[in-house]
Amino acid sequence: KTKKEEKKLNYTENILNSFFTTLYSDVKKVFYNREYKDDKIQYRLFFKKQIYGQIKDIDFSLESAGTQKLLNLLPLLLISLNRDKVSAIDEFDSNIHDILISNIISSMVNFIKGQLIITTHNTTLLEAKIKKDYIYLFNIDSNGKKILIPITEYEKEHPNTNFRKRYLKGLYRGIPMIDNIDFDDLLNQDD
């Protein structure tokens, strides 16, 4: 970056600071460690984290896969806040704690002016404070054809309905239907 672009860097730093300090109680500040050389800025992202009672500067590259994925997801989430924009994210929840995913989606759902399409295996979203008509399930018919069905097609939203429990019981289908795996049989296969 050039020094002229430092305003953009400051803006991004502020967004990342707000986002990550809200999500993680041990993250106290998010900042770019900057070095100025001639008309250029070299920078690296750091977290100020509380670790065993001390505040330490931690290079972002040392953070978990889930935290690093959140950094990559943030621009896609922000796009969906703009009218007429669409973000589609496959396996949105991979490497990220269920509670964080639920918090992020619940926090942003009322601000989405475009469209956010995610695929996830996170069933806690079925209990999140989002309209259930936003939730669709993939089902497979008897011919192996995958179909997408709104969860409200099974039943209407009601305050006493726990969609997650009902889903896990198989009432909406869409859950894996497998037999128990016989690992002894797997290990004793004849060549």
PDB file of C-alpha atoms in Angstrom:
ATOM      1  CA  LYS A   1       0.000   0.000   0.000  1.00  0.00           C
ATOM      2  CA  THR A   2       1.038   3.560  -0.569  1.00  0.00           C
ATOM      3  CA  LYS A   3       0.733   6.206   2.112  1.00  0.00           C
ATOM      4  CA  LYS A   4      -2.180   7.685   0.145  1.00  0.00           C
ATOM      5  CA  GLU A   5      -4.104   4.441   0.693  1.00  0.00           C
ATOM      6  CA  GLU A   6      -3.555   4.457   4.455  1.00  0.00           C
ATOM      7  CA  LYS A   7      -7.086   5.799   4.995  1.00  0.00           C
ATOM      8  CA  LYS A   8      -8.470   2.553   3.512  1.00  0.00           C
ATOM      9  CA  LEU A   9      -6.155   0.563   5.743  1.00  0.00           C
ATOM     10  CA  ASN A  10      -7.402   2.481   8.805  1.00  0.00           C
ATOM     11  CA  TYR A  11     -11.010   1.876   7.761  1.00  0.00           C
ATOM     12  CA  THR A  12     -10.420  -1.867   7.364  1.00  0.00           C
ATOM     13  CA  GLU A  13      -8.556  -2.001  10.672  1.00  0.00           C
ATOM     14  CA  ASN A  14     -11.544  -0.400  12.446  1.00  0.00           C
ATOM     15  CA  ILE A  15     -13.989  -2.889  10.912  1.00  0.00           C
ATOM     16  CA  LEU A  16     -11.798  -5.859  11.851  1.00  0.00           C
ATOM     17  CA  ASN A  17     -11.314  -4.511  15.366  1.00  0.00           C
ATOM     18  CA  SER A  18     -15.070  -4.180  15.935  1.00  0.00           C
ATOM     19  CA  PHE A  19     -15.824  -7.574  14.409  1.00  0.00           C
ATOM     20  CA  PHE A  20     -13.236  -9.694  16.197  1.00  0.00           C
ATOM     21  CA  THR A  21     -13.357  -7.979  19.612  1.00  0.00           C
ATOM     22  CA  THR A  22     -17.114  -8.593  19.600  1.00  0.00           C
ATOM     23  CA  LEU A  23     -16.724 -12.281  18.748  1.00  0.00           C
ATOM     24  CA  TYR A  24     -13.830 -13.185  21.043  1.00  0.00           C
ATOM     25  CA  SER A  25     -13.518 -12.109  24.691  1.00  0.00           C
ATOM     26  CA  ASP A  26      -9.752 -12.661  24.702  1.00  0.00           C
ATOM     27  CA  VAL A  27      -9.164 -10.384  21.691  1.00  0.00           C
ATOM     28  CA  LYS A  28      -8.680  -6.878  23.051  1.00  0.00           C
ATOM     29  CA  LYS A  29      -7.624  -5.099  19.865  1.00  0.00           C
ATOM     30  CA  VAL A  30      -7.063  -5.842  16.194  1.00  0.00           C
ATOM     31  CA  PHE A  31      -4.454  -3.780  14.405  1.00  0.00           C
ATOM     32  CA  TYR A  32      -2.040  -3.636  11.530  1.00  0.00           C
ATOM     33  CA  ASN A  33       1.618  -3.585  12.482  1.00  0.00           C
ATOM     34  CA  ARG A  34       2.956  -1.066   9.978  1.00  0.00           C
ATOM     35  CA  GLU A  35       6.382  -0.298   8.618  1.00  0.00           C
ATOM     36  CA  TYR A  36       6.917   2.760   6.466  1.00  0.00           C
ATOM     37  CA  LYS A  37       9.509   2.648   3.715  1.00  0.00           C
ATOM     38  CA  ASP A  38       9.717   5.491   1.228  1.00  0.00           C
ATOM     39  CA  ASP A  39       6.156   5.978  -0.062  1.00  0.00           C
ATOM     40  CA  LYS A  40       5.060   2.427   0.832  1.00  0.00           C
ATOM     41  CA  ILE A  41       3.460   0.817   3.845  1.00  0.00           C
ATOM     42  CA  GLN A  42       4.156  -2.802   4.686  1.00  0.00           C
ATOM     43  CA  TYR A  43       1.637  -4.213   7.138  1.00  0.00           C
ATOM     44  CA  ARG A  44       0.668  -7.385   8.954  1.00  0.00           C
ATOM     45  CA  LEU A  45      -2.508  -8.100  10.882  1.00  0.00           C
ATOM     46  CA  PHE A  46      -2.159  -8.683  14.643  1.00  0.00           C
ATOM     47  CA  PHE A  47      -4.419  -9.402  17.596  1.00  0.00           C
ATOM     48  CA  LYS A  48      -3.802  -8.040  21.066  1.00  0.00           C
ATOM     49  CA  LYS A  49      -4.946 -11.049  23.102  1.00  0.00           C
ATOM     50  CA  GLN A  50      -5.254 -11.719  26.773  1.00  0.00           C
ATOM     51  CA  ILE A  51      -3.308 -14.889  27.495  1.00  0.00           C
ATOM     52  CA  TYR A  52      -2.904 -16.060  31.086  1.00  0.00           C
ATOM     53  CA  GLY A  53      -3.507 -12.556  32.415  1.00  0.00           C
ATOM     54  CA  GLN A  54      -1.106 -10.818  30.031  1.00  0.00           C
ATOM     55  CA  ILE A  55      -1.830  -8.882  26.842  1.00  0.00           C
ATOM     56  CA  LYS A  56       0.258 -10.263  23.975  1.00  0.00           C
ATOM     57  CA  ASP A  57       0.587  -9.236  20.332  1.00  0.00           C
ATOM     58  CA  ILE A  58      -0.207 -12.296  18.213  1.00  0.00           C
ATOM     59  CA  ASP A  59       0.398 -12.421  14.463  1.00  0.00           C
ATOM     60  CA  PHE A  60      -2.899 -13.253  12.778  1.00  0.00           C
ATOM     61  CA  SER A  61      -1.202 -16.011  10.760  1.00  0.00           C
ATOM     62  CA  LEU A  62      -0.921 -17.970  14.037  1.00  0.00           C
ATOM     63  CA  GLU A  63      -4.673 -17.916  14.667  1.00  0.00           C
ATOM     64  CA  SER A  64      -6.897 -20.971  14.241  1.00  0.00           C
ATOM     65  CA  ALA A  65      -8.294 -22.067  10.895  1.00  0.00           C
ATOM     66  CA  GLY A  66     -11.759 -20.917  12.010  1.00  0.00           C
ATOM     67  CA  THR A  67     -10.600 -17.430  12.956  1.00  0.00           C
ATOM     68  CA  GLN A  68      -8.719 -17.125   9.682  1.00  0.00           C
ATOM     69  CA  LYS A  69     -11.805 -18.296   7.805  1.00  0.00           C
ATOM     70  CA  LEU A  70     -13.877 -15.599   9.524  1.00  0.00           C
ATOM     71  CA  LEU A  71     -11.518 -12.988   8.102  1.00  0.00           C
ATOM     72  CA  ASN A  72     -12.105 -14.401   4.613  1.00  0.00           C
ATOM     73  CA  LEU A  73     -15.878 -14.589   5.143  1.00  0.00           C
ATOM     74  CA  LEU A  74     -16.304 -11.038   6.427  1.00  0.00           C
ATOM     75  CA  PRO A  75     -16.198  -9.348   2.985  1.00  0.00           C
ATOM     76  CA  LEU A  76     -18.812 -11.818   1.691  1.00  0.00           C
ATOM     77  CA  LEU A  77     -21.042 -11.099   4.670  1.00  0.00           C
ATOM     78  CA  LEU A  78     -20.680  -7.356   4.183  1.00  0.00           C
ATOM     79  CA  ILE A  79     -21.585  -7.642   0.476  1.00  0.00           C
ATOM     80  CA  SER A  80     -24.983  -9.094   1.403  1.00  0.00           C
ATOM     81  CA  LEU A  81     -25.750  -5.943   3.414  1.00  0.00           C
ATOM     82  CA  ASN A  82     -25.913  -3.974   0.153  1.00  0.00           C
ATOM     83  CA  ARG A  83     -29.093  -3.813  -1.883  1.00  0.00           C
ATOM     84  CA  ASP A  84     -29.086  -5.931  -5.036  1.00  0.00           C
ATOM     85  CA  LYS A  85     -25.942  -7.837  -3.997  1.00  0.00           C
ATOM     86  CA  VAL A  86     -25.765 -11.600  -3.455  1.00  0.00           C
ATOM     87  CA  SER A  87     -23.230 -13.629  -1.494  1.00  0.00           C
ATOM     88  CA  ALA A  88     -23.187 -17.412  -1.670  1.00  0.00           C
ATOM     89  CA  ILE A  89     -20.995 -19.335   0.768  1.00  0.00           C
ATOM     90  CA  ASP A  90     -20.668 -23.123   0.744  1.00  0.00           C
ATOM     91  CA  GLU A  91     -19.860 -24.874   4.036  1.00  0.00           C
ATOM     92  CA  PHE A  92     -20.164 -21.586   5.903  1.00  0.00           C
ATOM     93  CA  ASP A  93     -19.720 -23.241   9.284  1.00  0.00           C
ATOM     94  CA  SER A  94     -16.582 -25.317   8.670  1.00  0.00           C
ATOM     95  CA  ASN A  95     -13.923 -24.767  11.368  1.00  0.00           C
ATOM     96  CA  ILE A  96     -16.076 -22.205  13.189  1.00  0.00           C
ATOM     97  CA  HIS A  97     -17.863 -22.802  16.496  1.00  0.00           C
ATOM     98  CA  ASP A  98     -21.644 -23.262  16.250  1.00  0.00           C
ATOM     99  CA  ILE A  99     -22.310 -20.447  18.721  1.00  0.00           C
ATOM    100  CA  LEU A 100     -20.194 -17.979  16.721  1.00  0.00           C
ATOM    101  CA  ILE A 101     -22.019 -18.876  13.501  1.00  0.00           C
ATOM    102  CA  SER A 102     -25.396 -18.515  15.178  1.00  0.00           C
ATOM    103  CA  ASN A 103     -24.392 -15.165  16.695  1.00  0.00           C
ATOM    104  CA  ILE A 104     -23.100 -13.794  13.398  1.00  0.00           C
ATOM    105  CA  ILE A 105     -26.209 -14.781  11.433  1.00  0.00           C
ATOM    106  CA  SER A 106     -28.629 -13.619  14.152  1.00  0.00           C
ATOM    107  CA  SER A 107     -26.795 -10.290  14.441  1.00  0.00           C
ATOM    108  CA  MET A 108     -26.784  -9.519  10.744  1.00  0.00           C
ATOM    109  CA  VAL A 109     -30.085 -10.949   9.474  1.00  0.00           C
ATOM    110  CA  ASN A 110     -32.034  -7.709   9.967  1.00  0.00           C
ATOM    111  CA  PHE A 111     -29.373  -5.698   8.111  1.00  0.00           C
ATOM    112  CA  ILE A 112     -29.245  -7.802   4.947  1.00  0.00           C
ATOM    113  CA  LYS A 113     -30.568  -5.726   2.047  1.00  0.00           C
ATOM    114  CA  GLY A 114     -29.267  -8.054  -0.648  1.00  0.00           C
ATOM    115  CA  GLN A 115     -29.194 -11.817  -0.290  1.00  0.00           C
ATOM    116  CA  LEU A 116     -27.031 -14.214   1.698  1.00  0.00           C
ATOM    117  CA  ILE A 117     -27.103 -17.864   0.677  1.00  0.00           C
ATOM    118  CA  ILE A 118     -25.172 -20.294   2.846  1.00  0.00           C
ATOM    119  CA  THR A 119     -24.904 -24.028   3.122  1.00  0.00           C
ATOM    120  CA  THR A 120     -24.208 -25.371   6.576  1.00  0.00           C
ATOM    121  CA  HIS A 121     -24.417 -28.439   8.774  1.00  0.00           C
ATOM    122  CA  ASN A 122     -24.911 -26.240  11.833  1.00  0.00           C
ATOM    123  CA  THR A 123     -28.247 -27.283  13.304  1.00  0.00           C
ATOM    124  CA  THR A 124     -28.093 -24.602  16.027  1.00  0.00           C
ATOM    125  CA  LEU A 125     -29.192 -22.122  13.348  1.00  0.00           C
ATOM    126  CA  LEU A 126     -32.582 -23.835  13.519  1.00  0.00           C
ATOM    127  CA  GLU A 127     -32.877 -22.311  17.018  1.00  0.00           C
ATOM    128  CA  ALA A 128     -31.434 -18.912  16.063  1.00  0.00           C
ATOM    129  CA  LYS A 129     -33.526 -15.771  16.075  1.00  0.00           C
ATOM    130  CA  ILE A 130     -34.103 -15.738  12.346  1.00  0.00           C
ATOM    131  CA  LYS A 131     -37.291 -16.257  10.368  1.00  0.00           C
ATOM    132  CA  LYS A 132     -37.728 -19.927   9.646  1.00  0.00           C
ATOM    133  CA  ASP A 133     -38.913 -19.218   6.113  1.00  0.00           C
ATOM    134  CA  TYR A 134     -35.274 -18.271   5.423  1.00  0.00           C
ATOM    135  CA  ILE A 135     -34.262 -21.886   6.090  1.00  0.00           C
ATOM    136  CA  TYR A 136     -34.318 -24.557   3.399  1.00  0.00           C
ATOM    137  CA  LEU A 137     -33.370 -28.216   3.613  1.00  0.00           C
ATOM    138  CA  PHE A 138     -31.905 -30.469   0.961  1.00  0.00           C
ATOM    139  CA  ASN A 139     -33.789 -33.727   0.662  1.00  0.00           C
ATOM    140  CA  ILE A 140     -33.273 -36.645  -1.677  1.00  0.00           C
ATOM    141  CA  ASP A 141     -36.276 -38.261  -3.312  1.00  0.00           C
ATOM    142  CA  SER A 142     -36.582 -41.984  -4.077  1.00  0.00           C
ATOM    143  CA  ASN A 143     -34.786 -41.515  -7.431  1.00  0.00           C
ATOM    144  CA  GLY A 144     -31.779 -39.811  -5.822  1.00  0.00           C
ATOM    145  CA  LYS A 145     -32.852 -36.355  -7.003  1.00  0.00           C
ATOM    146  CA  LYS A 146     -31.915 -33.594  -4.563  1.00  0.00           C
ATOM    147  CA  ILE A 147     -34.660 -31.114  -3.845  1.00  0.00           C
ATOM    148  CA  LEU A 148     -34.631 -27.935  -1.802  1.00  0.00           C
ATOM    149  CA  ILE A 149     -37.610 -27.487   0.516  1.00  0.00           C
ATOM    150  CA  PRO A 150     -38.369 -24.593   2.873  1.00  0.00           C
ATOM    151  CA  ILE A 151     -38.604 -25.855   6.438  1.00  0.00           C
ATOM    152  CA  THR A 152     -41.916 -23.995   6.792  1.00  0.00           C
ATOM    153  CA  GLU A 153     -43.397 -26.330   4.184  1.00  0.00           C
ATOM    154  CA  TYR A 154     -43.375 -28.997   6.899  1.00  0.00           C
ATOM    155  CA  GLU A 155     -44.989 -26.757   9.493  1.00  0.00           C
ATOM    156  CA  LYS A 156     -45.535 -23.078  10.152  1.00  0.00           C
ATOM    157  CA  GLU A 157     -43.372 -21.154  12.569  1.00  0.00           C
ATOM    158  CA  HIS A 158     -44.736 -21.174  16.127  1.00  0.00           C
ATOM    159  CA  PRO A 159     -43.007 -19.967  19.327  1.00  0.00           C
ATOM    160  CA  ASN A 160     -43.339 -23.413  20.942  1.00  0.00           C
ATOM    161  CA  THR A 161     -41.890 -25.352  17.999  1.00  0.00           C
ATOM    162  CA  ASN A 162     -38.265 -26.399  18.349  1.00  0.00           C
ATOM    163  CA  PHE A 163     -37.287 -26.862  14.714  1.00  0.00           C
ATOM    164  CA  ARG A 164     -33.859 -28.199  15.636  1.00  0.00           C
ATOM    165  CA  LYS A 165     -35.187 -31.025  17.828  1.00  0.00           C
ATOM    166  CA  ARG A 166     -37.764 -31.930  15.226  1.00  0.00           C
ATOM    167  CA  TYR A 167     -35.136 -31.908  12.471  1.00  0.00           C
ATOM    168  CA  LEU A 168     -32.770 -34.131  14.470  1.00  0.00           C
ATOM    169  CA  LYS A 169     -35.623 -36.601  15.011  1.00  0.00           C
ATOM    170  CA  GLY A 170     -35.900 -36.848  11.206  1.00  0.00           C
ATOM    171  CA  LEU A 171     -39.299 -35.183  10.934  1.00  0.00           C
ATOM    172  CA  TYR A 172     -38.147 -32.928   8.096  1.00  0.00           C
ATOM    173  CA  ARG A 173     -35.931 -35.562   6.501  1.00  0.00           C
ATOM    174  CA  GLY A 174     -32.624 -34.156   5.254  1.00  0.00           C
ATOM    175  CA  ILE A 175     -30.559 -35.982   7.868  1.00  0.00           C
ATOM    176  CA  PRO A 176     -28.129 -38.779   7.059  1.00  0.00           C
ATOM    177  CA  MET A 177     -29.820 -42.171   7.134  1.00  0.00           C
ATOM    178  CA  ILE A 178     -27.026 -44.692   7.556  1.00  0.00           C
ATOM    179  CA  ASP A 179     -26.515 -48.028   9.205  1.00  0.00           C
ATOM    180  CA  ASN A 180     -23.961 -48.491  11.961  1.00  0.00           C
ATOM    181  CA  ILE A 181     -20.496 -49.011  10.570  1.00  0.00           C
ATOM    182  CA  ASP A 182     -18.923 -52.324  11.436  1.00  0.00           C
ATOM    183  CA  PHE A 183     -15.268 -51.312  11.859  1.00  0.00           C
ATOM    184  CA  ASP A 184     -14.282 -54.872  12.678  1.00  0.00           C
ATOM    185  CA  ASP A 185     -15.622 -55.906   9.285  1.00  0.00           C
ATOM    186  CA  LEU A 186     -13.750 -53.008   7.642  1.00  0.00           C
ATOM    187  CA  LEU A 187     -10.450 -54.081   9.164  1.00  0.00           C
ATOM    188  CA  ASN A 188     -10.885 -57.753   8.279  1.00  0.00           C
ATOM    189  CA  GLN A 189     -11.493 -57.413   4.538  1.00  0.00           C
ATOM    190  CA  ASP A 190      -9.878 -60.081   2.418  1.00  0.00           C
ATOM    191  CA  ASP A 191      -7.485 -58.744  -0.202  1.00  0.00           C
TER     192      ASP A 191
END
